[in-house]
PDB file of C-alpha atoms in Angstrom:
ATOM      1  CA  UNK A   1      37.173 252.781 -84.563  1.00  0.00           C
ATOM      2  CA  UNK A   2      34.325 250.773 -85.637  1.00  0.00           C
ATOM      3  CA  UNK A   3      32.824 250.160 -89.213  1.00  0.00           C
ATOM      4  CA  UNK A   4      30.090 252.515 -88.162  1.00  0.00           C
ATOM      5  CA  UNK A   5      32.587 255.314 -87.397  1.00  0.00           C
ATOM      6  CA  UNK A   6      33.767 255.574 -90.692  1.00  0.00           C
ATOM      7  CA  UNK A   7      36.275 253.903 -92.272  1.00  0.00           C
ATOM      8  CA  UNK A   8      36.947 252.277 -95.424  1.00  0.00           C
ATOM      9  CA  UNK A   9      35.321 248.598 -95.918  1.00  0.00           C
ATOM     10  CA  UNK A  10      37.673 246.503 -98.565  1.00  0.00           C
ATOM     11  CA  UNK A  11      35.485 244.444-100.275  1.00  0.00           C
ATOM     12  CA  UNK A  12      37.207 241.373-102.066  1.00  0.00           C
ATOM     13  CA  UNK A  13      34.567 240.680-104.175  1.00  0.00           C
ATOM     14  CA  UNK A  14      30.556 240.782-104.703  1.00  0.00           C
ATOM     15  CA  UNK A  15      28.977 238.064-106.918  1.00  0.00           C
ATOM     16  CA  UNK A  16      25.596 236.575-107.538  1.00  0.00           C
ATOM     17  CA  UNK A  17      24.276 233.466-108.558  1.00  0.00           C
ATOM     18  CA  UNK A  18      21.551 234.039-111.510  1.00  0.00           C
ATOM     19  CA  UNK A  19      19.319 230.760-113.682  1.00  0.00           C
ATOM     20  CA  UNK A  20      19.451 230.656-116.922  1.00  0.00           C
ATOM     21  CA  UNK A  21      15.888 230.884-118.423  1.00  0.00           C
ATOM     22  CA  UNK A  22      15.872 227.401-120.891  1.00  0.00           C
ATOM     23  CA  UNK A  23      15.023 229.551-123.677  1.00  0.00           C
ATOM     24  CA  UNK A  24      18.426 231.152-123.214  1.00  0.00           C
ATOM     25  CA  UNK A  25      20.714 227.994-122.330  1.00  0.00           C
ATOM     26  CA  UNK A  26      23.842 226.161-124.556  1.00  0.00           C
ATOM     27  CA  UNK A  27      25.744 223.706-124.729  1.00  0.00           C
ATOM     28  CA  UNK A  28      29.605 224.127-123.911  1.00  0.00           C
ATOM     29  CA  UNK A  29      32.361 221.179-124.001  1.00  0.00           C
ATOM     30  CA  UNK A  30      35.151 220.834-121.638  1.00  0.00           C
ATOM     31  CA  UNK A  31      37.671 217.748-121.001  1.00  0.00           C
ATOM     32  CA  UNK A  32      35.867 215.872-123.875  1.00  0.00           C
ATOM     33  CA  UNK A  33      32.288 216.671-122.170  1.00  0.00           C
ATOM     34  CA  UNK A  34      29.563 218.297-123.250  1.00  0.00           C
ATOM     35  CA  UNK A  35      27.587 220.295-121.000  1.00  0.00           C
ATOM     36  CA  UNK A  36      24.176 222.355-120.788  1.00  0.00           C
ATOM     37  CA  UNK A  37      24.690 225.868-119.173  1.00  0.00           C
ATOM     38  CA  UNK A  38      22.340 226.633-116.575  1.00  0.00           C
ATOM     39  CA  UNK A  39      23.507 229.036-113.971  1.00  0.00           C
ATOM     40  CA  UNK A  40      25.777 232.402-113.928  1.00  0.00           C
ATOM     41  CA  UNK A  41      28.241 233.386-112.023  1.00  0.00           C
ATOM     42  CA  UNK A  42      27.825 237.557-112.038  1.00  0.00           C
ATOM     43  CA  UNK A  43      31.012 239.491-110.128  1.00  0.00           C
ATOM     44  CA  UNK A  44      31.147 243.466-109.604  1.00  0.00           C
ATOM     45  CA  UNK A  45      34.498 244.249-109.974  1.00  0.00           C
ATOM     46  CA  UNK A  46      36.283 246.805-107.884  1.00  0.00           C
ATOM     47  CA  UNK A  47      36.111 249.264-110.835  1.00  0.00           C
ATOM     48  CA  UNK A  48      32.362 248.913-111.289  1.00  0.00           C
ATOM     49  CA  UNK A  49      32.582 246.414-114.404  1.00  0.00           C
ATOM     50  CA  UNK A  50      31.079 242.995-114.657  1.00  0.00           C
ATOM     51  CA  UNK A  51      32.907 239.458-115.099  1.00  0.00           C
ATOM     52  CA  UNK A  52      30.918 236.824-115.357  1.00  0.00           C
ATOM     53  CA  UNK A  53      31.635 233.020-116.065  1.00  0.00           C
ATOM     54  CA  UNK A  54      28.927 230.247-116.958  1.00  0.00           C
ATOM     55  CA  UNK A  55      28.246 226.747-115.279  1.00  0.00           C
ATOM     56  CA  UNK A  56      25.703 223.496-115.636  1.00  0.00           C
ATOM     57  CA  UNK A  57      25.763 220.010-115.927  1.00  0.00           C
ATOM     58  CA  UNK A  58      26.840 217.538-117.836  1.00  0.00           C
ATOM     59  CA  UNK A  59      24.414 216.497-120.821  1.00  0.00           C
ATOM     60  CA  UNK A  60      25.273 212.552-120.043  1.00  0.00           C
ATOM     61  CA  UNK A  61      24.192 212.911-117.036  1.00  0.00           C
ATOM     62  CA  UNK A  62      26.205 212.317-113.693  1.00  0.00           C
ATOM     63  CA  UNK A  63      27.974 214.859-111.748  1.00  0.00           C
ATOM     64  CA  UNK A  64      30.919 215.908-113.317  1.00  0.00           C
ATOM     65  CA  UNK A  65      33.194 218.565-111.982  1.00  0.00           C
ATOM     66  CA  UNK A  66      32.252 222.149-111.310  1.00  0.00           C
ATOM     67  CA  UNK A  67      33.674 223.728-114.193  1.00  0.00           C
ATOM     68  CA  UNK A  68      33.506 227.375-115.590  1.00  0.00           C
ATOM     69  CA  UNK A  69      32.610 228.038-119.370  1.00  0.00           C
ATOM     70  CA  UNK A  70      33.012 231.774-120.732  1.00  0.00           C
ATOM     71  CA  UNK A  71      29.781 233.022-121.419  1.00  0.00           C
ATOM     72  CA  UNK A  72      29.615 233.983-125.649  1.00  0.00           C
ATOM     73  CA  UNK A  73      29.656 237.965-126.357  1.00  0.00           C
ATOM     74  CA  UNK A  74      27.652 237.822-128.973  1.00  0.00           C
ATOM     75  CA  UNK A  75      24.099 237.321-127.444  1.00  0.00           C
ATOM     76  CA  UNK A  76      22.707 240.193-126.658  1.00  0.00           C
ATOM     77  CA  UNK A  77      19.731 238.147-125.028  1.00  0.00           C
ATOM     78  CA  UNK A  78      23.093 236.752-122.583  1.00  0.00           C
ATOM     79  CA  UNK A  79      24.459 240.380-122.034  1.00  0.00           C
ATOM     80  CA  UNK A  80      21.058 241.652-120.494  1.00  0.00           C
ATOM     81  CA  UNK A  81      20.241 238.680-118.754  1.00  0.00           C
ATOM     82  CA  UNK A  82      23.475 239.873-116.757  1.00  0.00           C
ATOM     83  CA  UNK A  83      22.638 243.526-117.083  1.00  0.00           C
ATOM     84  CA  UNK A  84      18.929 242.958-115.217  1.00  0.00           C
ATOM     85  CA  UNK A  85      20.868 240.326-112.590  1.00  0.00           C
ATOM     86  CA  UNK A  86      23.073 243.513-111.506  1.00  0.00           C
ATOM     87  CA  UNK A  87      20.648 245.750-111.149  1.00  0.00           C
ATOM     88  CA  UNK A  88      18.160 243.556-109.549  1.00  0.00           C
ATOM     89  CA  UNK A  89      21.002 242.212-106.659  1.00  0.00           C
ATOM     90  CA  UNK A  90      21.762 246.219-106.391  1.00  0.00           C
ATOM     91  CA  UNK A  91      18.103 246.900-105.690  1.00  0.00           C
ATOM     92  CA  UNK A  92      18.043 243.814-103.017  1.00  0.00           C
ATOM     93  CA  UNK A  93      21.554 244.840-101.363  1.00  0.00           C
ATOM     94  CA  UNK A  94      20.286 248.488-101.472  1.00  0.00           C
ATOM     95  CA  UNK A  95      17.094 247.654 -99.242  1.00  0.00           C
ATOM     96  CA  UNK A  96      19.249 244.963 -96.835  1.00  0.00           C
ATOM     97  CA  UNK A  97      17.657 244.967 -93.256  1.00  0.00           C
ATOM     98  CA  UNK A  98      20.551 243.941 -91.651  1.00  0.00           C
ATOM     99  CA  UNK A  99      21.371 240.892 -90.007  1.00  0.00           C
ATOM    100  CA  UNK A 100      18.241 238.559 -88.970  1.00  0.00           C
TER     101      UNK A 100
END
């Protein structure tokens, strides 16, 4: 039976990859290095919520590793940043034209 038949489709996971505006960036430290947040990691979980983890650069310059930072709960600003990155990726997945 084919996927176009019917059955279930498992998906592991669905993420997106959202900037930071500069207005709305921080600084986090990890391993003794401070670094400037400038991207989001956004995942729909399998029971609709959303995790999401933060990632940049480090502020001395130089490439450092590619390390996750939580992203702070209590910016609202932060929490609909991630709110209009969900609905936007819906809205693109939701008009997909299939494969080019």
């Amino acid at each position: 039976m084919s996927v176009a038949d019917g059955p279930e489709v498992e998906l592991n996971g669905v993420a997106v990859n959202v900037t930071i505006p500069e207005d709305l960036r921080w600084t986090g430290e990890r391993r003794g290095e401070a670094h400037i947040l400038t991207s989001l990691t956004v995942r729909l979980l399998p029971d609709g919520h959303l995790a999401v983890k933060a990632y940049g650069r480090p502020v001395a310059g130089g490439r450092g590793g590619y390390v996750s930072f939580p992203v702070p709960t209590d910016r609202p600003e932060l929490a609909a940043l991630v709110d209009a990155a969900a609905d936007r990726a819906a809205s693109l997945w939701a008009a997909h034209r299939g494969l080019a």
